[in-house]
Amino acid sequence: FQAEDGIRDVERSRGLGDVYKRQHHLINRCNFSGNHYSILLDTAHFNTIQYNQFIGNDFGIYLNDAFSNIIECNNFIDNSKDATFDIFLLYLIYSPNKWDGNYWSNWQRILPKPISGYASIPIGIIPPTSLKIYWFNFDWHPSLKPVV
C-alpha cells in the first residue's frame, strides 16, 4: 500500500479515509484538500506519512489507537483541526507516534508544537469502558515555513 500524488474531491469526503489495521506503509507526496477526514489511521501502526499537503480540511490527520507511526515534513494549512488522536495511554507512553518537522500554519514559533488529543485508560471489562483524559503529543521541531 502506497499513496502518492494527490487525493482530492470536490465534495467533503474522507480523503484517503480510514486506513484500518495497516502496517509498514508509506503515504507520501499527496495533496489532501476539502475533506472531512483526510487520513484516519485506525489501529494502524509503523506507517510513515511524509511530504504531504493538508489544506482546508475538517481534520488533517486523526489517529485512533494508532501507534509507532512517523508523521514528518508535512504541511498543515488552514484546517479546522490539523491533527488529533485517541489512543490507549500505554501506547502513548511505550510506542508513541513521532511528529517532526511539520509546518503548521497556526504555529509560528520555534517551540515544540502541541498536538491535542485523548489518552484512554481501560476501567471496565464488562462492559468494556475507558476513561478519556486530555493529552498532548508534540512536534518537537516544527518547521517555520512550508516544507517543499
mmCIF file of N, CA and C in Angstrom:
data_model
loop_
_atom_site.group_PDB
_atom_site.id
_atom_site.type_symbol
_atom_site.label_atom_id
_atom_site.label_comp_id
_atom_site.label_asym_id
_atom_site.label_seq_id
_atom_site.Cartn_x
_atom_site.Cartn_y
_atom_site.Cartn_z
ATOM 1 N N PHE A 1 0.848 -1.196 0.000
ATOM 2 C CA PHE A 1 0.000 0.000 0.000
ATOM 3 C C PHE A 1 0.869 1.226 0.000
ATOM 4 N N GLN A 2 0.706 2.065 -1.003
ATOM 5 C CA GLN A 2 1.421 3.336 -1.052
ATOM 6 C C GLN A 2 0.522 4.339 -1.769
ATOM 7 N N ALA A 3 0.312 5.478 -1.107
ATOM 8 C CA ALA A 3 -0.492 6.539 -1.715
ATOM 9 C C ALA A 3 0.442 7.668 -2.113
ATOM 10 N N GLU A 4 0.306 8.135 -3.340
ATOM 11 C CA GLU A 4 1.138 9.242 -3.818
ATOM 12 C C GLU A 4 0.339 10.137 -4.753
ATOM 13 N N ASP A 5 0.806 11.367 -4.875
ATOM 14 C CA ASP A 5 0.414 12.274 -5.950
ATOM 15 C C ASP A 5 -1.013 12.780 -5.937
ATOM 16 N N GLY A 6 -1.646 12.936 -4.790
ATOM 17 C CA GLY A 6 -2.855 13.733 -4.742
ATOM 18 C C GLY A 6 -4.137 12.973 -4.526
ATOM 19 N N ILE A 7 -4.836 13.356 -3.490
ATOM 20 C CA ILE A 7 -6.152 12.823 -3.202
ATOM 21 C C ILE A 7 -7.026 14.026 -2.937
ATOM 22 N N ARG A 8 -8.014 14.203 -3.791
ATOM 23 C CA ARG A 8 -8.824 15.413 -3.716
ATOM 24 C C ARG A 8 -10.228 15.074 -4.193
ATOM 25 N N ASP A 9 -11.214 15.742 -3.629
ATOM 26 C CA ASP A 9 -12.594 15.538 -4.027
ATOM 27 C C ASP A 9 -13.287 16.886 -3.980
ATOM 28 N N VAL A 10 -14.214 17.123 -4.902
ATOM 29 C CA VAL A 10 -14.907 18.406 -4.913
ATOM 30 C C VAL A 10 -15.919 18.509 -3.781
ATOM 31 N N GLU A 11 -16.391 17.387 -3.271
ATOM 32 C CA GLU A 11 -17.300 17.383 -2.135
ATOM 33 C C GLU A 11 -16.526 16.997 -0.886
ATOM 34 N N ARG A 12 -17.080 17.323 0.289
ATOM 35 C CA ARG A 12 -16.455 16.909 1.547
ATOM 36 C C ARG A 12 -16.472 15.390 1.588
ATOM 37 N N SER A 13 -15.305 14.812 1.550
ATOM 38 C CA SER A 13 -15.214 13.351 1.511
ATOM 39 C C SER A 13 -14.340 12.878 2.652
ATOM 40 N N ARG A 14 -13.866 11.676 2.546
ATOM 41 C CA ARG A 14 -12.996 11.130 3.567
ATOM 42 C C ARG A 14 -11.551 11.112 3.125
ATOM 43 N N GLY A 15 -11.203 11.792 2.044
ATOM 44 C CA GLY A 15 -9.811 11.807 1.615
ATOM 45 C C GLY A 15 -9.314 10.390 1.394
ATOM 46 N N LEU A 16 -8.172 10.080 1.953
ATOM 47 C CA LEU A 16 -7.687 8.707 1.910
ATOM 48 C C LEU A 16 -8.587 7.845 2.778
ATOM 49 N N GLY A 17 -9.189 8.483 3.788
ATOM 50 C CA GLY A 17 -10.188 7.803 4.596
ATOM 51 C C GLY A 17 -9.585 6.926 5.658
ATOM 52 N N ASP A 18 -10.276 5.877 5.950
ATOM 53 C CA ASP A 18 -9.965 5.005 7.066
ATOM 54 C C ASP A 18 -8.890 4.002 6.664
ATOM 55 N N VAL A 19 -7.682 4.252 7.106
ATOM 56 C CA VAL A 19 -6.576 3.324 6.883
ATOM 57 C C VAL A 19 -6.591 2.381 8.082
ATOM 58 N N TYR A 20 -7.262 1.246 7.923
ATOM 59 C CA TYR A 20 -7.565 0.350 9.038
ATOM 60 C C TYR A 20 -6.591 -0.828 9.098
ATOM 61 N N LYS A 21 -5.971 -0.974 10.245
ATOM 62 C CA LYS A 21 -5.060 -2.092 10.519
ATOM 63 C C LYS A 21 -3.970 -2.258 9.460
ATOM 64 N N ARG A 22 -3.455 -1.132 8.984
ATOM 65 C CA ARG A 22 -2.348 -1.169 8.028
ATOM 66 C C ARG A 22 -1.039 -0.996 8.781
ATOM 67 N N GLN A 23 -0.014 -1.670 8.332
ATOM 68 C CA GLN A 23 1.287 -1.571 8.980
ATOM 69 C C GLN A 23 2.384 -1.449 7.927
ATOM 70 N N HIS A 24 3.417 -0.664 8.284
ATOM 71 C CA HIS A 24 4.620 -0.534 7.453
ATOM 72 C C HIS A 24 4.310 -0.007 6.049
ATOM 73 N N HIS A 25 3.486 1.040 5.975
ATOM 74 C CA HIS A 25 3.145 1.636 4.688
ATOM 75 C C HIS A 25 3.581 3.086 4.640
ATOM 76 N N LEU A 26 3.653 3.612 3.428
ATOM 77 C CA LEU A 26 4.108 4.970 3.177
ATOM 78 C C LEU A 26 2.990 5.768 2.504
ATOM 79 N N ILE A 27 2.659 6.911 3.091
ATOM 80 C CA ILE A 27 1.755 7.872 2.463
ATOM 81 C C ILE A 27 2.617 9.098 2.203
ATOM 82 N N ASN A 28 2.909 9.342 0.934
ATOM 83 C CA ASN A 28 3.971 10.259 0.558
ATOM 84 C C ASN A 28 3.532 11.153 -0.599
ATOM 85 N N ARG A 29 3.766 12.473 -0.470
ATOM 86 C CA ARG A 29 3.575 13.447 -1.538
ATOM 87 C C ARG A 29 2.149 13.487 -2.085
ATOM 88 N N CYS A 30 1.167 13.482 -1.183
ATOM 89 C CA CYS A 30 -0.233 13.609 -1.561
ATOM 90 C C CYS A 30 -0.744 15.000 -1.208
ATOM 91 N N ASN A 31 -1.773 15.436 -1.936
ATOM 92 C CA ASN A 31 -2.444 16.690 -1.644
ATOM 93 C C ASN A 31 -3.850 16.376 -1.150
ATOM 94 N N PHE A 32 -4.120 16.727 0.103
ATOM 95 C CA PHE A 32 -5.428 16.500 0.692
ATOM 96 C C PHE A 32 -6.096 17.855 0.899
ATOM 97 N N SER A 33 -7.228 18.083 0.265
ATOM 98 C CA SER A 33 -7.920 19.354 0.459
ATOM 99 C C SER A 33 -9.430 19.128 0.391
ATOM 100 N N GLY A 34 -10.160 19.882 1.246
ATOM 101 C CA GLY A 34 -11.612 19.833 1.237
ATOM 102 C C GLY A 34 -12.217 18.538 1.722
ATOM 103 N N ASN A 35 -11.533 17.830 2.613
ATOM 104 C CA ASN A 35 -12.028 16.552 3.124
ATOM 105 C C ASN A 35 -12.528 16.700 4.551
ATOM 106 N N HIS A 36 -13.377 15.761 4.963
ATOM 107 C CA HIS A 36 -13.747 15.716 6.380
ATOM 108 C C HIS A 36 -12.568 15.137 7.160
ATOM 109 N N TYR A 37 -12.224 13.880 6.898
ATOM 110 C CA TYR A 37 -11.001 13.271 7.434
ATOM 111 C C TYR A 37 -10.087 13.032 6.247
ATOM 112 N N SER A 38 -8.942 13.713 6.207
ATOM 113 C CA SER A 38 -8.002 13.440 5.120
ATOM 114 C C SER A 38 -7.381 12.066 5.302
ATOM 115 N N ILE A 39 -6.844 11.811 6.502
ATOM 116 C CA ILE A 39 -6.320 10.483 6.839
ATOM 117 C C ILE A 39 -6.829 10.123 8.225
ATOM 118 N N LEU A 40 -7.468 8.984 8.331
ATOM 119 C CA LEU A 40 -7.878 8.418 9.607
ATOM 120 C C LEU A 40 -7.114 7.108 9.765
ATOM 121 N N LEU A 41 -6.095 7.121 10.617
ATOM 122 C CA LEU A 41 -5.362 5.880 10.895
ATOM 123 C C LEU A 41 -6.069 5.196 12.055
ATOM 124 N N ASP A 42 -6.650 4.052 11.801
ATOM 125 C CA ASP A 42 -7.426 3.322 12.794
ATOM 126 C C ASP A 42 -6.741 1.991 13.069
ATOM 127 N N THR A 43 -6.180 1.856 14.264
ATOM 128 C CA THR A 43 -5.450 0.652 14.660
ATOM 129 C C THR A 43 -4.348 0.343 13.640
ATOM 130 N N ALA A 44 -3.689 1.380 13.175
ATOM 131 C CA ALA A 44 -2.640 1.247 12.171
ATOM 132 C C ALA A 44 -1.306 1.623 12.804
ATOM 133 N N HIS A 45 -0.273 0.846 12.547
ATOM 134 C CA HIS A 45 0.997 1.006 13.240
ATOM 135 C C HIS A 45 2.176 0.970 12.259
ATOM 136 N N PHE A 46 3.264 1.645 12.645
ATOM 137 C CA PHE A 46 4.539 1.607 11.919
ATOM 138 C C PHE A 46 4.424 2.138 10.489
ATOM 139 N N ASN A 47 3.566 3.137 10.287
ATOM 140 C CA ASN A 47 3.401 3.764 8.979
ATOM 141 C C ASN A 47 4.171 5.080 8.948
ATOM 142 N N THR A 48 4.498 5.538 7.758
ATOM 143 C CA THR A 48 5.173 6.820 7.581
ATOM 144 C C THR A 48 4.297 7.710 6.710
ATOM 145 N N ILE A 49 4.036 8.911 7.219
ATOM 146 C CA ILE A 49 3.265 9.922 6.497
ATOM 147 C C ILE A 49 4.199 11.116 6.336
ATOM 148 N N GLN A 50 4.616 11.396 5.101
ATOM 149 C CA GLN A 50 5.613 12.440 4.910
ATOM 150 C C GLN A 50 5.419 13.182 3.587
ATOM 151 N N TYR A 51 5.804 14.462 3.597
ATOM 152 C CA TYR A 51 5.786 15.329 2.424
ATOM 153 C C TYR A 51 4.403 15.443 1.783
ATOM 154 N N ASN A 52 3.373 15.540 2.624
ATOM 155 C CA ASN A 52 2.002 15.705 2.151
ATOM 156 C C ASN A 52 1.509 17.114 2.430
ATOM 157 N N GLN A 53 0.464 17.515 1.715
ATOM 158 C CA GLN A 53 -0.185 18.810 1.893
ATOM 159 C C GLN A 53 -1.587 18.558 2.453
ATOM 160 N N PHE A 54 -1.894 19.125 3.605
ATOM 161 C CA PHE A 54 -3.224 19.047 4.197
ATOM 162 C C PHE A 54 -3.764 20.481 4.240
ATOM 163 N N ILE A 55 -4.663 20.814 3.320
ATOM 164 C CA ILE A 55 -5.090 22.199 3.173
ATOM 165 C C ILE A 55 -6.620 22.275 3.183
ATOM 166 N N GLY A 56 -7.170 23.055 4.127
ATOM 167 C CA GLY A 56 -8.601 23.328 4.159
ATOM 168 C C GLY A 56 -9.485 22.125 4.438
ATOM 169 N N ASN A 57 -9.034 21.219 5.286
ATOM 170 C CA ASN A 57 -9.817 20.037 5.666
ATOM 171 C C ASN A 57 -10.454 20.244 7.039
ATOM 172 N N ASP A 58 -11.472 19.435 7.349
ATOM 173 C CA ASP A 58 -12.001 19.451 8.714
ATOM 174 C C ASP A 58 -10.951 18.866 9.664
ATOM 175 N N PHE A 59 -10.428 17.692 9.327
ATOM 176 C CA PHE A 59 -9.362 17.037 10.086
ATOM 177 C C PHE A 59 -8.249 16.667 9.114
ATOM 178 N N GLY A 60 -7.018 17.118 9.401
ATOM 179 C CA GLY A 60 -5.887 16.698 8.578
ATOM 180 C C GLY A 60 -5.574 15.230 8.819
ATOM 181 N N ILE A 61 -5.184 14.906 10.056
ATOM 182 C CA ILE A 61 -4.879 13.523 10.438
ATOM 183 C C ILE A 61 -5.570 13.217 11.759
ATOM 184 N N TYR A 62 -6.231 12.081 11.815
ATOM 185 C CA TYR A 62 -6.845 11.593 13.054
ATOM 186 C C TYR A 62 -6.293 10.193 13.327
ATOM 187 N N LEU A 63 -5.687 10.010 14.487
ATOM 188 C CA LEU A 63 -5.119 8.717 14.867
ATOM 189 C C LEU A 63 -6.012 8.075 15.926
ATOM 190 N N ASN A 64 -6.559 6.929 15.613
ATOM 191 C CA ASN A 64 -7.416 6.207 16.543
ATOM 192 C C ASN A 64 -6.746 4.869 16.885
ATOM 193 N N ASP A 65 -6.242 4.766 18.101
ATOM 194 C CA ASP A 65 -5.497 3.569 18.527
ATOM 195 C C ASP A 65 -4.397 3.213 17.537
ATOM 196 N N ALA A 66 -3.773 4.235 16.985
ATOM 197 C CA ALA A 66 -2.659 4.060 16.054
ATOM 198 C C ALA A 66 -1.385 4.514 16.754
ATOM 199 N N PHE A 67 -0.371 3.661 16.763
ATOM 200 C CA PHE A 67 0.864 3.999 17.463
ATOM 201 C C PHE A 67 2.079 3.647 16.628
ATOM 202 N N SER A 68 3.225 4.187 17.020
ATOM 203 C CA SER A 68 4.517 3.961 16.355
ATOM 204 C C SER A 68 4.507 4.384 14.893
ATOM 205 N N ASN A 69 3.760 5.432 14.579
ATOM 206 C CA ASN A 69 3.753 5.989 13.234
ATOM 207 C C ASN A 69 4.678 7.207 13.193
ATOM 208 N N ILE A 70 5.190 7.515 12.025
ATOM 209 C CA ILE A 70 6.044 8.685 11.835
ATOM 210 C C ILE A 70 5.283 9.667 10.951
ATOM 211 N N ILE A 71 5.071 10.867 11.467
ATOM 212 C CA ILE A 71 4.403 11.931 10.729
ATOM 213 C C ILE A 71 5.410 13.065 10.636
ATOM 214 N N GLU A 72 6.023 13.235 9.453
ATOM 215 C CA GLU A 72 7.116 14.193 9.339
ATOM 216 C C GLU A 72 7.073 14.936 8.012
ATOM 217 N N CYS A 73 7.524 16.198 8.067
ATOM 218 C CA CYS A 73 7.722 17.022 6.877
ATOM 219 C C CYS A 73 6.450 17.200 6.044
ATOM 220 N N ASN A 74 5.311 17.375 6.709
ATOM 221 C CA ASN A 74 4.043 17.649 6.051
ATOM 222 C C ASN A 74 3.681 19.110 6.248
ATOM 223 N N ASN A 75 2.777 19.625 5.429
ATOM 224 C CA ASN A 75 2.252 20.977 5.578
ATOM 225 C C ASN A 75 0.789 20.897 6.008
ATOM 226 N N PHE A 76 0.479 21.493 7.152
ATOM 227 C CA PHE A 76 -0.892 21.579 7.662
ATOM 228 C C PHE A 76 -1.304 23.043 7.564
ATOM 229 N N ILE A 77 -2.182 23.347 6.604
ATOM 230 C CA ILE A 77 -2.521 24.739 6.313
ATOM 231 C C ILE A 77 -4.036 24.925 6.339
ATOM 232 N N ASP A 78 -4.493 25.810 7.232
ATOM 233 C CA ASP A 78 -5.897 26.240 7.295
ATOM 234 C C ASP A 78 -6.899 25.092 7.419
ATOM 235 N N ASN A 79 -6.580 24.089 8.217
ATOM 236 C CA ASN A 79 -7.534 23.031 8.530
ATOM 237 C C ASN A 79 -8.300 23.422 9.786
ATOM 238 N N SER A 80 -9.525 22.929 9.932
ATOM 239 C CA SER A 80 -10.262 23.192 11.172
ATOM 240 C C SER A 80 -9.525 22.573 12.354
ATOM 241 N N LYS A 81 -9.052 21.348 12.197
ATOM 242 C CA LYS A 81 -8.235 20.652 13.198
ATOM 243 C C LYS A 81 -7.128 19.962 12.410
ATOM 244 N N ASP A 82 -5.885 20.401 12.621
ATOM 245 C CA ASP A 82 -4.773 19.832 11.849
ATOM 246 C C ASP A 82 -4.549 18.358 12.151
ATOM 247 N N ALA A 83 -4.497 18.029 13.438
ATOM 248 C CA ALA A 83 -4.194 16.654 13.832
ATOM 249 C C ALA A 83 -4.737 16.420 15.234
ATOM 250 N N THR A 84 -5.185 15.192 15.476
ATOM 251 C CA THR A 84 -5.640 14.802 16.803
ATOM 252 C C THR A 84 -5.513 13.287 16.934
ATOM 253 N N PHE A 85 -5.783 12.788 18.144
ATOM 254 C CA PHE A 85 -5.632 11.356 18.392
ATOM 255 C C PHE A 85 -6.520 10.924 19.552
ATOM 256 N N ASP A 86 -6.805 9.642 19.591
ATOM 257 C CA ASP A 86 -7.491 8.988 20.705
ATOM 258 C C ASP A 86 -6.850 7.605 20.811
ATOM 259 N N ILE A 87 -5.941 7.448 21.789
ATOM 260 C CA ILE A 87 -5.084 6.270 21.853
ATOM 261 C C ILE A 87 -4.984 5.794 23.299
ATOM 262 N N PHE A 88 -4.891 4.477 23.485
ATOM 263 C CA PHE A 88 -4.679 3.946 24.832
ATOM 264 C C PHE A 88 -3.408 4.535 25.434
ATOM 265 N N LEU A 89 -3.475 4.867 26.688
ATOM 266 C CA LEU A 89 -2.374 5.537 27.374
ATOM 267 C C LEU A 89 -1.068 4.751 27.273
ATOM 268 N N LEU A 90 -1.120 3.442 27.413
ATOM 269 C CA LEU A 90 0.119 2.651 27.343
ATOM 270 C C LEU A 90 0.798 2.780 25.981
ATOM 271 N N TYR A 91 0.019 2.861 24.900
ATOM 272 C CA TYR A 91 0.610 3.067 23.575
ATOM 273 C C TYR A 91 1.305 4.420 23.511
ATOM 274 N N LEU A 92 0.681 5.440 24.088
ATOM 275 C CA LEU A 92 1.269 6.778 24.077
ATOM 276 C C LEU A 92 2.601 6.819 24.817
ATOM 277 N N ILE A 93 2.717 6.022 25.858
ATOM 278 C CA ILE A 93 3.934 6.025 26.667
ATOM 279 C C ILE A 93 5.017 5.130 26.061
ATOM 280 N N TYR A 94 4.651 3.920 25.657
ATOM 281 C CA TYR A 94 5.663 2.941 25.231
ATOM 282 C C TYR A 94 5.886 2.875 23.719
ATOM 283 N N SER A 95 4.920 3.312 22.918
ATOM 284 C CA SER A 95 5.066 3.270 21.456
ATOM 285 C C SER A 95 4.478 4.533 20.843
ATOM 286 N N PRO A 96 5.007 5.682 21.195
ATOM 287 C CA PRO A 96 4.387 6.936 20.731
ATOM 288 C C PRO A 96 4.544 7.138 19.221
ATOM 289 N N ASN A 97 3.648 7.945 18.697
ATOM 290 C CA ASN A 97 3.809 8.407 17.318
ATOM 291 C C ASN A 97 4.857 9.508 17.324
ATOM 292 N N LYS A 98 5.620 9.591 16.251
ATOM 293 C CA LYS A 98 6.676 10.604 16.160
ATOM 294 C C LYS A 98 6.231 11.690 15.188
ATOM 295 N N TRP A 99 6.094 12.911 15.698
ATOM 296 C CA TRP A 99 5.759 14.085 14.899
ATOM 297 C C TRP A 99 7.026 14.926 14.799
ATOM 298 N N ASP A 100 7.466 15.246 13.579
ATOM 299 C CA ASP A 100 8.713 16.003 13.482
ATOM 300 C C ASP A 100 8.793 16.759 12.152
ATOM 301 N N GLY A 101 9.174 18.025 12.241
ATOM 302 C CA GLY A 101 9.472 18.811 11.063
ATOM 303 C C GLY A 101 8.280 19.181 10.208
ATOM 304 N N ASN A 102 7.072 19.150 10.768
ATOM 305 C CA ASN A 102 5.880 19.534 10.019
ATOM 306 C C ASN A 102 5.698 21.049 10.082
ATOM 307 N N TYR A 103 5.064 21.594 9.045
ATOM 308 C CA TYR A 103 4.701 23.007 9.035
ATOM 309 C C TYR A 103 3.242 23.132 9.456
ATOM 310 N N TRP A 104 2.978 24.019 10.403
ATOM 311 C CA TRP A 104 1.633 24.261 10.937
ATOM 312 C C TRP A 104 1.319 25.738 10.712
ATOM 313 N N SER A 105 0.328 26.049 9.895
ATOM 314 C CA SER A 105 0.039 27.452 9.584
ATOM 315 C C SER A 105 -0.422 28.230 10.822
ATOM 316 N N ASN A 106 -0.897 27.532 11.840
ATOM 317 C CA ASN A 106 -1.353 28.204 13.068
ATOM 318 C C ASN A 106 -0.298 28.183 14.179
ATOM 319 N N TRP A 107 0.956 27.889 13.829
ATOM 320 C CA TRP A 107 2.028 27.810 14.829
ATOM 321 C C TRP A 107 3.310 28.371 14.238
ATOM 322 N N GLN A 108 3.640 29.586 14.589
ATOM 323 C CA GLN A 108 4.830 30.232 14.046
ATOM 324 C C GLN A 108 5.843 30.506 15.161
ATOM 325 N N ARG A 109 6.180 29.463 15.894
ATOM 326 C CA ARG A 109 7.134 29.577 16.998
ATOM 327 C C ARG A 109 8.198 28.492 16.856
ATOM 328 N N ILE A 110 9.366 28.753 17.432
ATOM 329 C CA ILE A 110 10.405 27.721 17.404
ATOM 330 C C ILE A 110 10.201 26.702 18.514
ATOM 331 N N LEU A 111 9.232 26.946 19.385
ATOM 332 C CA LEU A 111 8.917 25.998 20.457
ATOM 333 C C LEU A 111 8.223 24.761 19.887
ATOM 334 N N PRO A 112 8.271 23.633 20.591
ATOM 335 C CA PRO A 112 7.537 22.452 20.132
ATOM 336 C C PRO A 112 6.043 22.754 19.975
ATOM 337 N N LYS A 113 5.430 22.192 18.939
ATOM 338 C CA LYS A 113 4.010 22.388 18.650
ATOM 339 C C LYS A 113 3.204 21.321 19.373
ATOM 340 N N PRO A 114 2.313 21.710 20.312
ATOM 341 C CA PRO A 114 1.470 20.710 20.974
ATOM 342 C C PRO A 114 0.362 20.224 20.032
ATOM 343 N N ILE A 115 0.098 18.937 20.084
ATOM 344 C CA ILE A 115 -0.973 18.312 19.316
ATOM 345 C C ILE A 115 -1.906 17.677 20.337
ATOM 346 N N SER A 116 -3.113 18.197 20.431
ATOM 347 C CA SER A 116 -4.030 17.751 21.480
ATOM 348 C C SER A 116 -4.842 16.537 21.042
ATOM 349 N N GLY A 117 -5.163 15.724 22.030
ATOM 350 C CA GLY A 117 -5.978 14.537 21.793
ATOM 351 C C GLY A 117 -6.377 13.920 23.107
ATOM 352 N N TYR A 118 -6.685 12.633 23.080
ATOM 353 C CA TYR A 118 -7.124 11.930 24.278
ATOM 354 C C TYR A 118 -6.347 10.635 24.476
ATOM 355 N N ALA A 119 -6.056 10.366 25.734
ATOM 356 C CA ALA A 119 -5.492 9.079 26.138
ATOM 357 C C ALA A 119 -6.611 8.309 26.825
ATOM 358 N N SER A 120 -6.766 7.063 26.469
ATOM 359 C CA SER A 120 -7.803 6.218 27.056
ATOM 360 C C SER A 120 -7.191 5.268 28.063
ATOM 361 N N ILE A 121 -7.845 5.178 29.217
ATOM 362 C CA ILE A 121 -7.413 4.259 30.272
ATOM 363 C C ILE A 121 -8.545 3.269 30.515
ATOM 364 N N PRO A 122 -8.326 1.969 30.270
ATOM 365 C CA PRO A 122 -9.391 0.988 30.495
ATOM 366 C C PRO A 122 -9.783 0.949 31.980
ATOM 367 N N ILE A 123 -11.094 0.983 32.256
ATOM 368 C CA ILE A 123 -11.553 0.913 33.647
ATOM 369 C C ILE A 123 -12.594 -0.174 33.863
ATOM 370 N N GLY A 124 -13.055 -0.785 32.814
ATOM 371 C CA GLY A 124 -14.053 -1.838 32.978
ATOM 372 C C GLY A 124 -13.905 -2.895 31.911
ATOM 373 N N ILE A 125 -14.247 -4.121 32.279
ATOM 374 C CA ILE A 125 -14.157 -5.222 31.324
ATOM 375 C C ILE A 125 -15.532 -5.538 30.749
ATOM 376 N N ILE A 126 -16.521 -5.641 31.623
ATOM 377 C CA ILE A 126 -17.884 -5.932 31.177
ATOM 378 C C ILE A 126 -18.796 -4.853 31.721
ATOM 379 N N PRO A 127 -19.307 -3.947 30.930
ATOM 380 C CA PRO A 127 -18.958 -3.731 29.525
ATOM 381 C C PRO A 127 -17.599 -3.051 29.426
ATOM 382 N N PRO A 128 -16.929 -3.197 28.271
ATOM 383 C CA PRO A 128 -15.627 -2.545 28.124
ATOM 384 C C PRO A 128 -15.805 -1.027 28.101
ATOM 385 N N THR A 129 -15.215 -0.388 29.080
ATOM 386 C CA THR A 129 -15.294 1.069 29.169
ATOM 387 C C THR A 129 -13.901 1.628 29.418
ATOM 388 N N SER A 130 -13.760 2.900 29.127
ATOM 389 C CA SER A 130 -12.473 3.536 29.374
ATOM 390 C C SER A 130 -12.697 4.974 29.803
ATOM 391 N N LEU A 131 -11.734 5.473 30.534
ATOM 392 C CA LEU A 131 -11.707 6.860 30.960
ATOM 393 C C LEU A 131 -10.823 7.618 29.982
ATOM 394 N N LYS A 132 -11.329 8.709 29.447
ATOM 395 C CA LYS A 132 -10.544 9.506 28.499
ATOM 396 C C LYS A 132 -10.014 10.741 29.217
ATOM 397 N N ILE A 133 -8.704 10.956 29.074
ATOM 398 C CA ILE A 133 -8.097 12.153 29.645
ATOM 399 C C ILE A 133 -7.435 12.951 28.520
ATOM 400 N N TYR A 134 -7.465 14.256 28.668
ATOM 401 C CA TYR A 134 -6.860 15.143 27.696
ATOM 402 C C TYR A 134 -5.349 14.938 27.716
ATOM 403 N N TRP A 135 -4.718 14.846 26.539
ATOM 404 C CA TRP A 135 -3.300 14.506 26.441
ATOM 405 C C TRP A 135 -2.674 15.281 25.290
ATOM 406 N N PHE A 136 -1.373 15.369 25.286
ATOM 407 C CA PHE A 136 -0.659 16.053 24.210
ATOM 408 C C PHE A 136 0.449 15.174 23.646
ATOM 409 N N ASN A 137 0.602 15.229 22.330
ATOM 410 C CA ASN A 137 1.810 14.817 21.637
ATOM 411 C C ASN A 137 2.494 16.123 21.233
ATOM 412 N N PHE A 138 3.722 16.042 20.764
ATOM 413 C CA PHE A 138 4.430 17.247 20.349
ATOM 414 C C PHE A 138 5.182 17.008 19.046
ATOM 415 N N ASP A 139 5.129 18.006 18.176
ATOM 416 C CA ASP A 139 6.050 18.078 17.052
ATOM 417 C C ASP A 139 7.236 18.860 17.619
ATOM 418 N N TRP A 140 8.324 18.159 17.908
ATOM 419 C CA TRP A 140 9.440 18.753 18.628
ATOM 420 C C TRP A 140 10.235 19.743 17.796
ATOM 421 N N HIS A 141 10.160 19.650 16.486
ATOM 422 C CA HIS A 141 10.914 20.552 15.611
ATOM 423 C C HIS A 141 10.013 21.060 14.491
ATOM 424 N N PRO A 142 8.978 21.836 14.818
ATOM 425 C CA PRO A 142 8.082 22.314 13.758
ATOM 426 C C PRO A 142 8.822 23.232 12.789
ATOM 427 N N SER A 143 8.455 23.125 11.521
ATOM 428 C CA SER A 143 9.048 23.985 10.503
ATOM 429 C C SER A 143 8.382 25.350 10.554
ATOM 430 N N LEU A 144 9.144 26.401 10.384
ATOM 431 C CA LEU A 144 8.598 27.763 10.395
ATOM 432 C C LEU A 144 8.136 28.216 9.008
ATOM 433 N N LYS A 145 8.414 27.401 7.991
ATOM 434 C CA LYS A 145 7.948 27.714 6.641
ATOM 435 C C LYS A 145 7.492 26.421 5.995
ATOM 436 N N PRO A 146 6.621 26.511 4.987
ATOM 437 C CA PRO A 146 6.123 25.287 4.360
ATOM 438 C C PRO A 146 7.263 24.398 3.857
ATOM 439 N N VAL A 147 7.047 23.125 4.000
ATOM 440 C CA VAL A 147 8.018 22.119 3.568
ATOM 441 C C VAL A 147 7.862 21.915 2.075
ATOM 442 N N VAL A 148 8.962 21.853 1.378
ATOM 443 C CA VAL A 148 8.924 21.683 -0.081
ATOM 444 C C VAL A 148 8.879 20.208 -0.412
#
